[in-house]
């Protein structure tokens, strides 16, 4: 499903996103999995239904990590299969996902790296059907409090790879933030600052710029 942070793709890709254990917990062992109560299963079902109802999303965002790195940018999502993440200068990174591949572009050096979407956290949002299946992910927190829902998951096949916390407003249900903890214990928060759902997005935004195409041999 999410192959959490298996490749060095910025955490904004993983949409999603904070009630997290401190970094040393990863070194001590895999986080504790919880058995979902009926009430928690209902929350997971609501979240899954909501995520599958997203057709398009446009938003500015900011992200900050526990290593004191900060970045801002714009996110465009058109489900299934297409996404664009463009960081504000001086950050030269542009990320474009279309179909089976995600292109990681450095505009300063005109270099591109193509990564199979299935091997990135982006697969979670870009799949035709988003699934929070307990056979594929382990749940570490499912809670609703103070007008927010928190869902923390890890990849069952590789629980040490990291974990992802999705944070939603409840009224109306709306994705507002996600947090990624990677295998080294680095925490990255991504906050959507003005999300707009369901609007038309210009398909050209998901084109890889020509110089990146030429440089990568496409």
Tab-separated table of C-alpha atoms in Angstrom, residues 73-182:
chain	number	residue	atom	x	y	z
A	73	UNK	CA	4.468	24.784	-1.794
A	74	UNK	CA	1.357	23.846	-3.742
A	75	UNK	CA	-0.338	20.475	-4.063
A	76	UNK	CA	-2.598	19.308	-6.900
A	77	UNK	CA	-4.254	15.899	-6.747
A	78	UNK	CA	-6.519	14.342	-9.370
A	79	UNK	CA	-7.596	10.834	-8.481
A	80	UNK	CA	-6.837	8.277	-9.550
A	81	UNK	CA	-3.254	8.482	-10.612
A	82	UNK	CA	-2.182	12.122	-10.920
A	83	UNK	CA	-0.464	14.487	-8.529
A	84	UNK	CA	1.784	17.550	-8.619
A	85	UNK	CA	3.778	18.956	-5.707
A	86	UNK	CA	5.684	22.159	-6.395
A	87	UNK	CA	7.813	23.786	-3.736
A	88	UNK	CA	8.320	27.521	-3.435
A	89	UNK	CA	11.771	28.961	-4.235
A	90	UNK	CA	14.502	28.608	-3.209
A	91	UNK	CA	13.520	24.919	-3.048
A	92	UNK	CA	13.916	23.664	-6.650
A	93	UNK	CA	11.921	20.446	-6.244
A	94	UNK	CA	8.946	19.558	-8.434
A	95	UNK	CA	7.177	16.207	-8.094
A	96	UNK	CA	4.782	14.953	-10.757
A	97	UNK	CA	2.939	11.633	-10.665
A	98	UNK	CA	1.104	10.437	-13.745
A	99	UNK	CA	0.156	6.828	-14.264
A	100	UNK	CA	2.700	4.292	-13.051
A	101	UNK	CA	5.609	6.644	-12.338
A	102	UNK	CA	6.432	9.525	-10.060
A	103	UNK	CA	8.974	12.017	-11.423
A	104	UNK	CA	11.201	13.783	-8.897
A	105	UNK	CA	12.571	16.865	-10.632
A	106	UNK	CA	15.340	19.228	-9.556
A	107	UNK	CA	14.759	22.367	-11.615
A	108	UNK	CA	18.135	23.884	-10.700
A	109	UNK	CA	20.215	21.109	-12.228
A	110	UNK	CA	17.543	19.999	-14.722
A	111	UNK	CA	17.647	16.452	-13.431
A	112	UNK	CA	14.825	13.942	-13.026
A	113	UNK	CA	14.444	10.650	-11.223
A	114	UNK	CA	11.582	8.324	-12.144
A	115	UNK	CA	10.251	6.104	-9.371
A	116	UNK	CA	7.429	3.547	-9.622
A	117	UNK	CA	4.440	5.075	-7.852
A	118	UNK	CA	3.821	1.729	-6.156
A	119	UNK	CA	7.166	2.119	-4.346
A	120	UNK	CA	6.320	5.518	-2.859
A	121	UNK	CA	3.948	6.765	-0.166
A	122	UNK	CA	2.004	8.482	-2.966
A	123	UNK	CA	0.459	5.148	-3.948
A	124	UNK	CA	-1.824	5.456	-0.951
A	125	UNK	CA	-3.651	8.490	-2.351
A	126	UNK	CA	-3.319	7.737	-6.041
A	127	UNK	CA	-4.820	4.251	-6.029
A	128	UNK	CA	-8.207	3.947	-7.673
A	129	UNK	CA	-9.494	2.660	-4.363
A	130	UNK	CA	-7.933	3.750	-1.094
A	131	UNK	CA	-7.930	0.852	1.341
A	132	UNK	CA	-7.238	0.893	5.059
A	133	UNK	CA	-7.341	-2.902	5.167
A	134	UNK	CA	-6.010	-4.317	8.440
A	135	UNK	CA	-4.397	-7.131	6.441
A	136	UNK	CA	-2.157	-4.572	4.776
A	137	UNK	CA	-1.640	-1.972	7.498
A	138	UNK	CA	-1.269	-2.116	11.256
A	139	UNK	CA	-3.184	0.475	13.273
A	140	UNK	CA	-1.415	2.224	16.137
A	141	UNK	CA	-3.971	4.916	16.915
A	142	UNK	CA	-7.556	5.613	15.934
A	143	UNK	CA	-9.140	8.381	17.965
A	144	UNK	CA	-11.661	11.195	17.766
A	145	UNK	CA	-11.364	14.127	20.142
A	146	UNK	CA	-11.662	17.912	20.215
A	147	UNK	CA	-13.189	18.058	16.735
A	148	UNK	CA	-10.442	16.008	15.100
A	149	UNK	CA	-9.835	12.423	13.984
A	150	UNK	CA	-6.380	10.833	14.246
A	151	UNK	CA	-5.474	7.641	12.380
A	152	UNK	CA	-1.930	6.269	12.691
A	153	UNK	CA	-0.854	3.333	10.528
A	154	UNK	CA	2.294	1.437	9.590
A	155	UNK	CA	2.950	-0.971	6.775
A	156	UNK	CA	2.323	-4.468	8.106
A	157	UNK	CA	4.957	-6.017	5.842
A	158	UNK	CA	7.651	-3.634	7.149
A	159	UNK	CA	6.647	-2.081	10.490
A	160	UNK	CA	10.107	-0.548	11.001
A	161	UNK	CA	9.896	1.461	7.758
A	162	UNK	CA	7.972	4.259	9.449
A	163	UNK	CA	4.441	5.315	10.219
A	164	UNK	CA	1.876	7.773	9.026
A	165	UNK	CA	-0.701	9.775	10.977
A	166	UNK	CA	-3.678	11.277	9.164
A	167	UNK	CA	-5.468	14.141	10.872
A	168	UNK	CA	-8.970	15.241	9.874
A	169	UNK	CA	-11.433	17.868	10.937
A	170	UNK	CA	-14.753	16.257	11.776
A	171	UNK	CA	-17.370	18.863	10.854
A	172	UNK	CA	-17.372	18.514	7.957
A	173	UNK	CA	-14.913	15.657	7.610
A	174	UNK	CA	-11.832	17.101	5.910
A	175	UNK	CA	-8.186	16.066	5.650
A	176	UNK	CA	-6.063	18.855	7.144
A	177	UNK	CA	-2.687	17.432	8.085
A	178	UNK	CA	-0.450	14.386	8.049
A	179	UNK	CA	2.685	13.395	9.891
A	180	UNK	CA	5.338	10.936	8.757
A	181	UNK	CA	7.866	9.306	11.061
A	182	UNK	CA	10.574	7.616	9.005
